[in-house]
Amino acid sequence: MSSAVEAARTEEARQGGPPLPPLVLAGCGTVGGALLGLIREGRGSDDLVRSILVRDPARERPEPLPDPDGGRVVTRPSELPVEGGRVVVEALGGIRPALGLARRTLAGGGTFITANKSLVAEHGTELEALAAKSGGRLAFEAAVGGGMPVVRLLRDLPDAARVRRIEGILNGTSNYLLDELHAGRSWSEALQSARALGYAEADPSRDVDGRDAADKIRLLAWVAFGVPPAHVRVTRRGILPDPEALVAEARALGGVVRLLARVDPPDGAGICRARVEPCLVPRDSPWADVRGADNRARVSTARAGTLSVSGPGAGGQATALSLLTDLGDEALRRAGGSGGLARPVFPVRTIVAPDPDSSRAEGHPAERWHLSLEGKIPGHPEIEVRPRLERILARADIRLVDVDRDSGRLRTVLETRHAPRVDLVGERLRALALEPRLLRLAER
Ligand code: NAP
Ligand code: HSE
């Protein structure tokens, strides 16, 4: 046995799997820097990282760059050696120059592992097509939910499970900000610390106006339903313009504000609709339990019940761990599945969705908040009315705008001036119904 093969086997045995492949790192800020740190810590060296792209090599950073004189640090995207089947980890953010790097990598049959949700939401299908043609691979676990393994959960779920809905808190920054406001801190203080902790995007307006969460729910729809992310119609409202008023209102109503995203499978016409909006949730709801920059996703299926996953939704180390997970998959793939743990490469099922140009129903036209409840028809003896919800409804100024009786179930949409949309989701929601008294109040 040659010494190189022997060394590789020793490494494999030490790590419990095949060794990570050499890689090129585009971006060494919060996420890229944390990945560099984890590689150094795990291997005692950063030799695996063959080249690193940054804007300003002189900038002081928590994880120092390798010696700039060693030739591994570059500042122009064109200098980054991404062709020839390389593994490229991208943690730059934004569309340019990330898109060019992705195209070059994938066209050359390489693997592009990214934390960049806006890139994948906008250009994912093009990149996946490039990868399919060249034998390359696109992976983006880190792009949704930071360290929360939700892409993996959906990717590994057989179609036969039949995903019926995906809901989630998918933006760590806005959850952190809302939590801080609930705890009495001011908006500017909270925003400053979200940035200092590395949670916020380079342009934090993407976090607070819901664009970041909208990109992520599009990616989840792609993985779960095969709908190209650019074709998912998202109705979006963030926690702006007045998050402090939102929190005060929720507090007065006995609840907590959460920025929730959700997407349903494509309808009969092939249209996939998603929403991102601030919701008032009861204090004892699982959504209220998601604290700080954590995220949570709930996948309702027809055949596997409800699957939930939660974890750190932002932050350098947590996100870098997701990049490492994708790198681990790549190692297994390169080793031909040795170790018996190899999973199929990311199987994006692309279906053709209609009318890509009219796909971005962004923004929410309604001035008023929506309150939406689902339950069994009021008056049924089995209905359980939760006192907390009653209180919330009693104090809200509500108006019934839609009742949809569908196969014995009541879906009630209410508008209220005072409360954000109440999203009583899941098991809890199914057990709830409007008390007749409240329904009458609503109908006035
Ligand atoms: P960041 O701290 O701003 O780091 C960006 C890095 O990219 C920096 O090293 C920067 O160089 C480099 N860079 C940016 N534009 C460049 C250009 N044109 N040429 C060369 N280098 C360039 O951002 P981040 O927070 O790590 O986020 C990176 C990506 O991860 C984004 O897509 C973000 O959405 C995603 N993400 C972030 C988190 C999080 O918690 N932060 C979590 C999940 C996903 P300099 O260092 O010289 O400035
Ligand atoms: N800014 C993003 C967030 C980073 O706060 O969720 C993780 O994608």
Short mmCIF file of C-alpha atoms and ligand atoms in Angstrom, two decimals:
data_model
loop_
_atom_site.label_atom_id
_atom_site.label_comp_id
_atom_site.label_asym_id
_atom_site.label_seq_id
_atom_site.Cartn_x
_atom_site.Cartn_y
_atom_site.Cartn_z
CA MET A 1 0.00 0.00 0.00
CA SER A 2 1.43 3.43 -0.93
CA SER A 3 2.09 5.85 1.90
CA ALA A 4 -0.44 8.32 0.43
CA VAL A 5 -3.19 5.70 0.49
CA GLU A 6 -2.15 4.66 3.98
CA ALA A 7 -2.25 8.29 5.16
CA ALA A 8 -5.68 8.77 3.64
CA ARG A 9 -6.98 5.65 5.38
CA THR A 10 -5.51 6.74 8.71
CA GLU A 11 -7.21 10.09 8.30
CA GLU A 12 -10.47 8.38 7.43
CA ALA A 13 -10.29 6.16 10.50
CA ARG A 14 -9.46 9.13 12.74
CA GLN A 15 -12.38 11.17 11.47
CA GLY A 16 -14.82 8.31 11.19
CA GLY A 17 -15.23 8.95 7.47
CA PRO A 18 -13.39 10.00 4.34
CA PRO A 19 -11.25 13.15 4.64
CA LEU A 20 -12.64 16.51 3.60
CA PRO A 21 -11.66 17.49 0.08
CA PRO A 22 -9.36 20.45 -0.59
CA LEU A 23 -11.41 23.59 -1.12
CA VAL A 24 -11.44 27.16 -2.26
CA LEU A 25 -13.08 29.67 0.09
CA ALA A 26 -14.88 32.72 -1.30
CA GLY A 27 -15.46 35.11 1.59
CA CYS A 28 -13.88 35.06 5.01
CA GLY A 29 -16.21 37.20 7.13
CA THR A 30 -18.60 35.97 9.84
CA VAL A 31 -19.39 32.65 8.14
CA GLY A 32 -16.27 32.02 6.03
CA GLY A 33 -14.03 33.02 8.94
CA ALA A 34 -15.86 30.62 11.27
CA LEU A 35 -15.42 27.81 8.73
CA LEU A 36 -11.70 28.54 8.50
CA GLY A 37 -11.55 28.43 12.31
CA LEU A 38 -13.37 25.08 12.48
CA ILE A 39 -11.06 23.56 9.86
CA ARG A 40 -7.98 24.80 11.73
CA GLU A 41 -9.33 23.47 15.00
CA GLY A 42 -10.31 20.10 13.55
CA ARG A 43 -7.19 19.45 11.52
CA GLY A 44 -4.57 21.53 13.26
CA SER A 45 -3.88 23.27 9.96
CA ASP A 46 -5.63 25.16 7.19
CA ASP A 47 -3.72 23.55 4.32
CA LEU A 48 -6.95 22.15 2.98
CA VAL A 49 -8.05 25.69 2.12
CA ARG A 50 -6.12 26.29 -1.07
CA SER A 51 -7.22 29.83 -1.80
CA ILE A 52 -9.30 32.53 -0.07
CA LEU A 53 -11.09 35.49 -1.62
CA VAL A 54 -11.65 38.65 0.45
CA ARG A 55 -12.09 42.30 -0.34
CA ASP A 56 -9.56 43.71 2.09
CA PRO A 57 -6.79 41.37 3.31
CA ALA A 58 -5.53 44.05 5.73
CA ARG A 59 -8.80 44.19 7.64
CA GLU A 60 -8.55 42.89 11.17
CA ARG A 61 -10.70 39.82 11.69
CA PRO A 62 -11.36 37.34 14.52
CA GLU A 63 -9.97 34.47 12.43
CA PRO A 64 -6.74 35.72 10.85
CA LEU A 65 -6.13 34.99 7.17
CA PRO A 66 -3.20 32.77 6.21
CA ASP A 67 0.02 34.69 5.62
CA PRO A 68 -0.79 37.04 2.69
CA ASP A 69 2.74 36.47 1.32
CA GLY A 70 1.95 32.77 0.91
CA GLY A 71 -0.15 33.57 -2.19
CA ARG A 72 -3.29 31.92 -0.90
CA VAL A 73 -5.23 35.14 -0.29
CA VAL A 74 -6.68 36.88 -3.35
CA THR A 75 -8.85 39.95 -3.77
CA ARG A 76 -10.15 39.59 -7.30
CA PRO A 77 -12.80 36.95 -8.03
CA SER A 78 -11.06 36.12 -11.32
CA GLU A 79 -7.95 35.10 -9.34
CA LEU A 80 -9.82 32.43 -7.42
CA PRO A 81 -9.05 29.00 -8.96
CA VAL A 82 -12.53 27.54 -9.23
CA GLU A 83 -12.36 25.64 -12.53
CA GLY A 84 -11.42 22.01 -13.05
CA GLY A 85 -13.78 20.23 -10.69
CA ARG A 86 -12.89 22.15 -7.54
CA VAL A 87 -14.87 22.35 -4.35
CA VAL A 88 -15.79 26.00 -3.79
CA VAL A 89 -17.35 27.22 -0.57
CA GLU A 90 -19.06 30.58 -1.05
CA ALA A 91 -19.77 32.90 1.88
CA LEU A 92 -19.64 36.27 0.14
CA GLY A 93 -23.33 37.16 -0.01
CA GLY A 94 -25.18 39.02 -2.77
CA ILE A 95 -25.39 38.17 -6.44
CA ARG A 96 -22.11 39.52 -7.74
CA PRO A 97 -19.43 38.22 -7.83
CA ALA A 98 -20.97 35.04 -6.32
CA LEU A 99 -22.97 34.20 -9.44
CA GLY A 100 -19.91 34.30 -11.71
CA LEU A 101 -18.00 32.02 -9.34
CA ALA A 102 -20.91 29.60 -9.17
CA ARG A 103 -21.20 29.45 -12.96
CA ARG A 104 -17.47 28.90 -13.42
CA THR A 105 -17.34 26.23 -10.72
CA LEU A 106 -20.39 24.28 -11.87
CA ALA A 107 -19.64 24.56 -15.58
CA GLY A 108 -16.30 22.91 -14.83
CA GLY A 109 -17.96 19.99 -13.03
CA GLY A 110 -17.05 21.30 -9.57
CA THR A 111 -19.02 21.47 -6.36
CA PHE A 112 -20.43 24.79 -5.22
CA ILE A 113 -21.38 24.88 -1.55
CA THR A 114 -23.04 28.12 -0.55
CA ALA A 115 -24.62 29.97 2.38
CA ASN A 116 -26.07 32.53 0.00
CA LYS A 117 -29.86 32.30 -0.12
CA SER A 118 -30.41 35.29 -2.40
CA LEU A 119 -28.11 33.75 -5.01
CA VAL A 120 -29.89 30.38 -4.91
CA ALA A 121 -33.38 31.92 -4.73
CA GLU A 122 -32.65 33.98 -7.84
CA HIS A 123 -30.42 31.67 -9.88
CA GLY A 124 -30.81 28.23 -8.32
CA THR A 125 -32.46 26.54 -11.29
CA GLU A 126 -29.88 27.84 -13.72
CA LEU A 127 -27.08 26.65 -11.43
CA GLU A 128 -28.68 23.28 -10.85
CA ALA A 129 -29.05 22.83 -14.61
CA LEU A 130 -25.36 23.67 -15.07
CA ALA A 131 -24.45 21.15 -12.39
CA ALA A 132 -26.65 18.46 -13.95
CA LYS A 133 -24.97 19.00 -17.33
CA SER A 134 -21.40 18.97 -16.10
CA GLY A 135 -21.63 16.42 -13.31
CA GLY A 136 -21.07 19.18 -10.75
CA ARG A 137 -23.04 19.71 -7.57
CA LEU A 138 -24.85 22.57 -5.88
CA ALA A 139 -25.38 22.38 -2.10
CA PHE A 140 -26.97 25.00 0.15
CA GLU A 141 -27.79 23.63 3.60
CA ALA A 142 -26.24 26.76 5.15
CA ALA A 143 -28.46 29.07 3.10
CA VAL A 144 -31.61 28.25 5.11
CA GLY A 145 -31.82 28.27 8.87
CA GLY A 146 -28.10 28.72 9.70
CA GLY A 147 -27.22 25.63 11.72
CA MET A 148 -30.73 24.15 11.60
CA PRO A 149 -30.68 21.17 9.20
CA VAL A 150 -33.92 21.83 7.38
CA VAL A 151 -32.77 21.47 3.76
CA ARG A 152 -31.43 18.05 4.70
CA LEU A 153 -34.69 17.11 6.40
CA LEU A 154 -36.71 17.93 3.29
CA ARG A 155 -34.16 16.53 0.88
CA ASP A 156 -34.12 13.17 2.62
CA LEU A 157 -37.89 12.93 2.95
CA PRO A 158 -39.30 10.56 0.33
CA ASP A 159 -41.93 12.04 -2.00
CA ALA A 160 -44.31 9.45 -0.59
CA ALA A 161 -44.43 11.38 2.70
CA ARG A 162 -46.45 14.08 0.83
CA VAL A 163 -45.49 17.41 2.33
CA ARG A 164 -48.64 19.44 2.91
CA ARG A 165 -47.19 22.62 4.35
CA ILE A 166 -43.90 24.07 5.55
CA GLU A 167 -43.92 26.78 8.18
CA GLY A 168 -41.07 28.40 9.94
CA ILE A 169 -39.28 31.16 11.69
CA LEU A 170 -36.53 31.51 9.13
CA ASN A 171 -34.84 34.77 9.98
CA GLY A 172 -32.69 34.81 13.09
CA THR A 173 -32.09 38.55 13.11
CA SER A 174 -35.74 39.55 13.17
CA ASN A 175 -36.51 36.93 15.81
CA TYR A 176 -33.64 38.24 17.90
CA LEU A 177 -34.82 41.83 17.44
CA LEU A 178 -38.41 40.99 18.39
CA ASP A 179 -37.23 39.11 21.46
CA GLU A 180 -35.07 42.03 22.52
CA LEU A 181 -37.99 44.44 22.06
CA HIS A 182 -40.22 42.13 24.10
CA ALA A 183 -37.52 42.26 26.79
CA GLY A 184 -37.68 46.07 26.80
CA ARG A 185 -34.62 47.03 24.76
CA SER A 186 -34.81 49.79 22.20
CA TRP A 187 -34.84 49.07 18.47
CA SER A 188 -31.53 50.83 17.80
CA GLU A 189 -29.74 49.02 20.65
CA ALA A 190 -31.13 45.69 19.52
CA LEU A 191 -30.19 46.26 15.88
CA GLN A 192 -26.69 47.28 16.86
CA SER A 193 -26.17 44.08 18.82
CA ALA A 194 -27.69 41.89 16.06
CA ARG A 195 -25.06 43.32 13.75
CA ALA A 196 -22.25 42.98 16.28
CA LEU A 197 -23.18 39.34 16.86
CA GLY A 198 -22.90 38.69 13.12
CA TYR A 199 -26.56 37.72 12.68
CA ALA A 200 -27.64 40.46 10.28
CA GLU A 201 -27.13 40.52 6.53
CA ALA A 202 -24.67 43.04 5.07
CA ASP A 203 -27.86 44.95 4.21
CA PRO A 204 -29.99 44.37 7.35
CA SER A 205 -33.10 45.72 5.65
CA ARG A 206 -33.31 42.26 3.99
CA ASP A 207 -33.74 40.73 7.46
CA VAL A 208 -36.40 43.09 8.74
CA ASP A 209 -38.47 43.58 5.59
CA GLY A 210 -38.90 39.82 5.12
CA ARG A 211 -36.84 39.43 1.92
CA ASP A 212 -34.36 37.09 3.61
CA ALA A 213 -37.13 34.83 4.94
CA ALA A 214 -38.88 35.00 1.54
CA ASP A 215 -35.73 33.73 -0.19
CA LYS A 216 -35.49 30.90 2.32
CA ILE A 217 -39.10 29.77 2.02
CA ARG A 218 -38.61 29.73 -1.77
CA LEU A 219 -35.64 27.42 -1.34
CA LEU A 220 -37.63 25.09 0.90
CA ALA A 221 -40.45 25.01 -1.67
CA TRP A 222 -37.89 24.05 -4.31
CA VAL A 223 -36.51 21.19 -2.26
CA ALA A 224 -39.91 19.94 -1.07
CA PHE A 225 -42.09 20.48 -4.14
CA GLY A 226 -39.68 20.98 -7.01
CA VAL A 227 -41.06 24.42 -7.78
CA PRO A 228 -38.25 26.67 -9.04
CA PRO A 229 -37.61 29.23 -6.31
CA ALA A 230 -38.10 32.19 -8.63
CA HIS A 231 -41.59 30.91 -9.43
CA VAL A 232 -42.91 30.77 -5.88
CA ARG A 233 -45.38 33.62 -5.32
CA VAL A 234 -44.55 35.19 -2.00
CA THR A 235 -46.80 37.62 -0.18
CA ARG A 236 -44.35 39.36 2.07
CA ARG A 237 -44.47 41.74 4.99
CA GLY A 238 -41.63 42.15 7.43
CA ILE A 239 -41.58 43.57 10.92
CA LEU A 240 -41.26 47.12 9.60
CA PRO A 241 -42.39 49.89 9.61
CA ASP A 242 -42.97 49.98 13.37
CA PRO A 243 -41.68 46.88 15.17
CA GLU A 244 -41.94 48.56 18.58
CA ALA A 245 -45.68 49.16 18.04
CA LEU A 246 -46.08 45.55 16.90
CA VAL A 247 -44.50 44.28 20.09
CA ALA A 248 -46.48 46.65 22.30
CA GLU A 249 -49.71 45.56 20.64
CA ALA A 250 -48.86 41.89 21.03
CA ARG A 251 -47.96 42.40 24.66
CA ALA A 252 -51.29 44.12 25.30
CA LEU A 253 -53.05 41.16 23.71
CA GLY A 254 -51.14 38.64 25.80
CA GLY A 255 -49.10 37.21 22.94
CA VAL A 256 -45.72 37.40 21.25
CA VAL A 257 -44.82 38.56 17.72
CA ARG A 258 -42.99 36.18 15.43
CA LEU A 259 -42.07 36.57 11.78
CA LEU A 260 -43.52 33.42 10.26
CA ALA A 261 -43.05 32.08 6.76
CA ARG A 262 -45.12 29.37 5.22
CA VAL A 263 -45.59 27.65 1.89
CA ASP A 264 -48.12 25.19 0.58
CA PRO A 265 -47.70 22.71 -2.28
CA PRO A 266 -48.56 23.95 -5.77
CA ASP A 267 -52.31 24.18 -6.39
CA GLY A 268 -54.16 22.53 -9.27
CA ALA A 269 -52.85 25.19 -11.65
CA GLY A 270 -49.27 24.53 -10.55
CA ILE A 271 -49.01 27.79 -8.60
CA CYS A 272 -47.08 27.68 -5.34
CA ARG A 273 -47.94 30.37 -2.83
CA ALA A 274 -46.01 31.44 0.22
CA ARG A 275 -46.39 34.09 2.90
CA VAL A 276 -43.97 35.86 5.16
CA GLU A 277 -45.55 38.07 7.79
CA PRO A 278 -45.47 39.02 11.45
CA CYS A 279 -47.89 36.91 13.46
CA LEU A 280 -49.21 37.13 16.96
CA VAL A 281 -48.68 33.79 18.65
CA PRO A 282 -49.82 32.74 22.12
CA ARG A 283 -47.11 32.87 24.76
CA ASP A 284 -47.29 29.12 25.26
CA SER A 285 -47.02 28.29 21.56
CA PRO A 286 -43.92 26.50 20.26
CA TRP A 287 -43.26 29.53 18.05
CA ALA A 288 -42.99 31.76 21.11
CA ASP A 289 -40.40 29.33 22.49
CA VAL A 290 -38.05 30.10 19.63
CA ARG A 291 -35.75 32.57 21.31
CA GLY A 292 -33.02 34.93 20.18
CA ALA A 293 -31.59 34.16 16.75
CA ASP A 294 -32.94 30.60 16.74
CA ASN A 295 -35.09 29.30 13.89
CA ARG A 296 -37.72 26.60 13.74
CA ALA A 297 -39.36 24.79 10.84
CA ARG A 298 -42.41 22.58 10.88
CA VAL A 299 -43.11 20.25 8.02
CA SER A 300 -46.65 18.85 7.91
CA THR A 301 -46.96 15.71 5.86
CA ALA A 302 -49.81 13.43 4.89
CA ARG A 303 -47.96 10.24 5.80
CA ALA A 304 -45.22 11.07 8.28
CA GLY A 305 -47.12 13.33 10.64
CA THR A 306 -45.53 16.61 11.56
CA LEU A 307 -41.77 16.94 11.61
CA SER A 308 -40.12 19.83 13.40
CA VAL A 309 -36.58 21.02 13.52
CA SER A 310 -35.10 23.97 15.35
CA GLY A 311 -31.69 25.39 16.09
CA PRO A 312 -29.45 28.42 15.73
CA GLY A 313 -30.71 30.29 12.69
CA ALA A 314 -27.81 32.69 12.33
CA GLY A 315 -24.27 33.16 13.54
CA GLY A 316 -20.89 32.26 12.11
CA GLN A 317 -20.14 28.96 13.84
CA ALA A 318 -23.59 27.45 13.48
CA THR A 319 -23.70 28.32 9.79
CA ALA A 320 -20.15 27.13 9.23
CA LEU A 321 -21.18 23.76 10.66
CA SER A 322 -23.84 23.50 7.95
CA LEU A 323 -21.15 24.23 5.36
CA LEU A 324 -19.07 21.48 6.94
CA THR A 325 -22.01 19.10 6.65
CA ASP A 326 -22.21 19.78 2.91
CA LEU A 327 -18.44 19.32 2.72
CA GLY A 328 -18.84 16.00 4.53
CA ASP A 329 -21.35 14.90 1.88
CA GLU A 330 -18.86 15.87 -0.76
CA ALA A 331 -16.17 13.79 0.94
CA LEU A 332 -18.48 10.79 0.97
CA ARG A 333 -19.38 11.33 -2.66
CA ARG A 334 -15.73 11.53 -3.67
CA ALA A 335 -14.99 8.38 -1.71
CA GLY A 336 -17.66 6.57 -3.70
CA GLY A 337 -19.91 6.21 -0.70
CA SER A 338 -17.34 4.58 1.59
CA GLY A 339 -18.50 4.26 5.16
CA GLY A 340 -21.97 3.26 4.04
CA LEU A 341 -23.38 6.65 4.94
CA ALA A 342 -23.37 8.26 1.53
CA ARG A 343 -26.64 9.89 0.64
CA PRO A 344 -27.76 10.70 -2.84
CA VAL A 345 -26.52 14.00 -4.16
CA PHE A 346 -29.01 16.75 -3.77
CA PRO A 347 -31.99 15.69 -5.85
CA VAL A 348 -33.79 18.82 -6.92
CA ARG A 349 -37.04 17.88 -8.58
CA THR A 350 -37.81 20.66 -10.94
CA ILE A 351 -41.29 21.04 -12.27
CA VAL A 352 -42.36 23.73 -14.66
CA ALA A 353 -44.35 26.42 -12.93
CA PRO A 354 -46.38 28.84 -15.01
CA ASP A 355 -45.64 32.44 -15.72
CA PRO A 356 -42.30 33.24 -14.15
CA ASP A 357 -42.66 36.96 -14.81
CA SER A 358 -45.72 37.45 -12.65
CA SER A 359 -44.30 35.30 -9.89
CA ARG A 360 -43.29 37.97 -7.42
CA ALA A 361 -46.38 39.12 -5.72
CA GLU A 362 -44.26 40.90 -3.16
CA GLY A 363 -45.55 43.28 -0.56
CA HIS A 364 -48.84 43.15 1.21
CA PRO A 365 -51.49 45.53 -0.06
CA ALA A 366 -53.71 45.39 3.01
CA GLU A 367 -53.27 48.14 5.52
CA ARG A 368 -55.03 46.16 8.17
CA TRP A 369 -53.79 43.12 9.98
CA HIS A 370 -55.27 39.77 9.16
CA LEU A 371 -56.36 37.28 11.71
CA SER A 372 -56.83 33.81 10.40
CA LEU A 373 -58.27 30.87 12.27
CA GLU A 374 -59.15 27.38 11.24
CA GLY A 375 -61.17 24.90 13.21
CA LYS A 376 -64.27 22.84 13.34
CA ILE A 377 -67.65 24.46 12.99
CA PRO A 378 -68.67 26.38 16.13
CA GLY A 379 -71.38 24.72 18.16
CA HIS A 380 -69.88 21.25 17.90
CA PRO A 381 -69.63 19.78 21.41
CA GLU A 382 -66.10 18.49 20.84
CA ILE A 383 -64.77 21.97 20.25
CA GLU A 384 -62.20 23.10 22.74
CA VAL A 385 -62.05 26.85 23.26
CA ARG A 386 -58.86 28.07 24.79
CA PRO A 387 -59.35 30.89 27.27
CA ARG A 388 -56.17 32.62 26.18
CA LEU A 389 -57.30 32.81 22.59
CA GLU A 390 -60.71 34.04 23.66
CA ARG A 391 -59.04 36.86 25.52
CA ILE A 392 -56.94 37.75 22.54
CA LEU A 393 -59.95 37.80 20.27
CA ALA A 394 -62.13 39.64 22.71
CA ARG A 395 -59.63 42.46 22.90
CA ALA A 396 -59.00 42.72 19.20
CA ASP A 397 -61.22 44.80 16.98
CA ILE A 398 -62.13 42.10 14.53
CA ARG A 399 -64.29 41.84 11.47
CA LEU A 400 -65.18 38.68 9.63
CA VAL A 401 -64.06 38.87 6.04
CA ASP A 402 -64.26 35.32 4.80
CA VAL A 403 -65.67 32.00 5.84
CA ASP A 404 -64.78 29.02 3.78
CA ARG A 405 -66.54 25.77 4.58
CA ASP A 406 -64.50 23.05 3.07
CA SER A 407 -65.17 19.39 3.80
CA GLY A 408 -66.69 20.10 7.16
CA ARG A 409 -63.93 22.43 8.32
CA LEU A 410 -64.30 26.09 8.93
CA ARG A 411 -61.68 28.53 7.84
CA THR A 412 -62.26 31.98 9.13
CA VAL A 413 -60.33 35.01 8.06
CA LEU A 414 -60.73 38.05 10.20
CA GLU A 415 -59.32 41.51 9.94
CA THR A 416 -58.34 43.53 12.91
CA ARG A 417 -56.92 46.96 13.36
CA HIS A 418 -55.00 46.08 16.48
CA ALA A 419 -53.49 42.68 16.15
CA PRO A 420 -51.11 41.22 13.67
CA ARG A 421 -52.38 38.14 11.94
CA VAL A 422 -52.89 35.42 14.50
CA ASP A 423 -51.48 32.23 13.18
CA LEU A 424 -52.72 29.38 15.28
CA VAL A 425 -50.99 26.62 13.53
CA GLY A 426 -50.85 22.88 13.74
CA GLU A 427 -52.37 20.64 16.33
CA ARG A 428 -53.31 23.58 18.46
CA LEU A 429 -55.07 25.17 15.56
CA ARG A 430 -57.05 22.08 14.78
CA ALA A 431 -58.29 21.95 18.37
CA LEU A 432 -59.44 25.53 18.32
CA ALA A 433 -62.58 27.12 17.06
CA LEU A 434 -64.31 30.43 17.39
CA GLU A 435 -66.76 30.63 20.16
CA PRO A 436 -70.18 31.67 18.76
CA ARG A 437 -70.14 34.84 20.87
CA LEU A 438 -66.89 35.90 19.29
CA LEU A 439 -68.07 35.01 15.84
CA ARG A 440 -71.07 37.30 16.31
CA LEU A 441 -68.79 40.03 17.49
CA ALA A 442 -66.73 39.45 14.39
CA GLU A 443 -69.71 39.62 12.09
CA ARG A 444 -70.85 43.02 13.27
P1 NAP B 1 -19.66 39.02 5.91
O1 NAP B 1 -19.26 38.89 7.31
O2 NAP B 1 -19.97 40.39 5.37
O3 NAP B 1 -18.52 38.36 5.00
C1 NAP B 1 -18.47 38.51 3.62
C2 NAP B 1 -17.10 38.12 3.13
O4 NAP B 1 -17.05 38.18 1.72
C3 NAP B 1 -15.98 39.03 3.64
O5 NAP B 1 -14.85 38.27 3.90
C4 NAP B 1 -15.74 39.98 2.46
O6 NAP B 1 -14.38 40.44 2.40
C5 NAP B 1 -16.00 39.06 1.30
N1 NAP B 1 -16.49 39.76 0.12
C6 NAP B 1 -17.72 40.30 -0.06
N2 NAP B 1 -17.80 40.84 -1.30
C7 NAP B 1 -16.61 40.62 -1.89
C8 NAP B 1 -16.08 40.94 -3.18
N3 NAP B 1 -16.78 41.60 -4.10
N4 NAP B 1 -14.81 40.57 -3.45
C9 NAP B 1 -14.08 39.91 -2.55
N5 NAP B 1 -14.52 39.56 -1.32
C10 NAP B 1 -15.78 39.93 -1.00
O7 NAP B 1 -20.94 38.15 5.57
P2 NAP B 1 -21.44 36.82 6.33
O8 NAP B 1 -22.31 37.20 7.46
O9 NAP B 1 -20.29 35.93 6.56
O10 NAP B 1 -22.42 36.21 5.23
C11 NAP B 1 -21.92 35.57 4.08
C12 NAP B 1 -23.05 34.79 3.42
O11 NAP B 1 -23.57 33.84 4.34
C13 NAP B 1 -24.25 35.65 3.00
O12 NAP B 1 -24.80 35.10 1.83
C14 NAP B 1 -25.24 35.47 4.14
O13 NAP B 1 -26.57 35.64 3.74
C15 NAP B 1 -24.98 34.02 4.49
N6 NAP B 1 -25.33 33.63 5.86
C16 NAP B 1 -24.93 34.38 6.90
C17 NAP B 1 -25.25 33.98 8.20
C18 NAP B 1 -24.84 34.77 9.39
O14 NAP B 1 -25.32 34.45 10.49
N7 NAP B 1 -24.00 35.78 9.24
C19 NAP B 1 -25.97 32.80 8.39
C20 NAP B 1 -26.37 32.05 7.27
C21 NAP B 1 -26.04 32.48 6.01
P3 NAP B 1 -13.75 41.32 3.61
O15 NAP B 1 -13.63 40.37 4.76
O16 NAP B 1 -12.44 41.76 3.09
O17 NAP B 1 -14.72 42.41 3.86
N1 HSE B 2 -29.27 37.26 8.39
C1 HSE B 2 -29.72 35.91 8.39
C2 HSE B 2 -30.66 35.71 9.55
C3 HSE B 2 -28.56 34.99 8.52
O1 HSE B 2 -30.64 36.53 10.46
O2 HSE B 2 -31.42 34.74 9.56
C4 HSE B 2 -28.94 33.54 8.43
O3 HSE B 2 -29.38 33.21 7.15
#
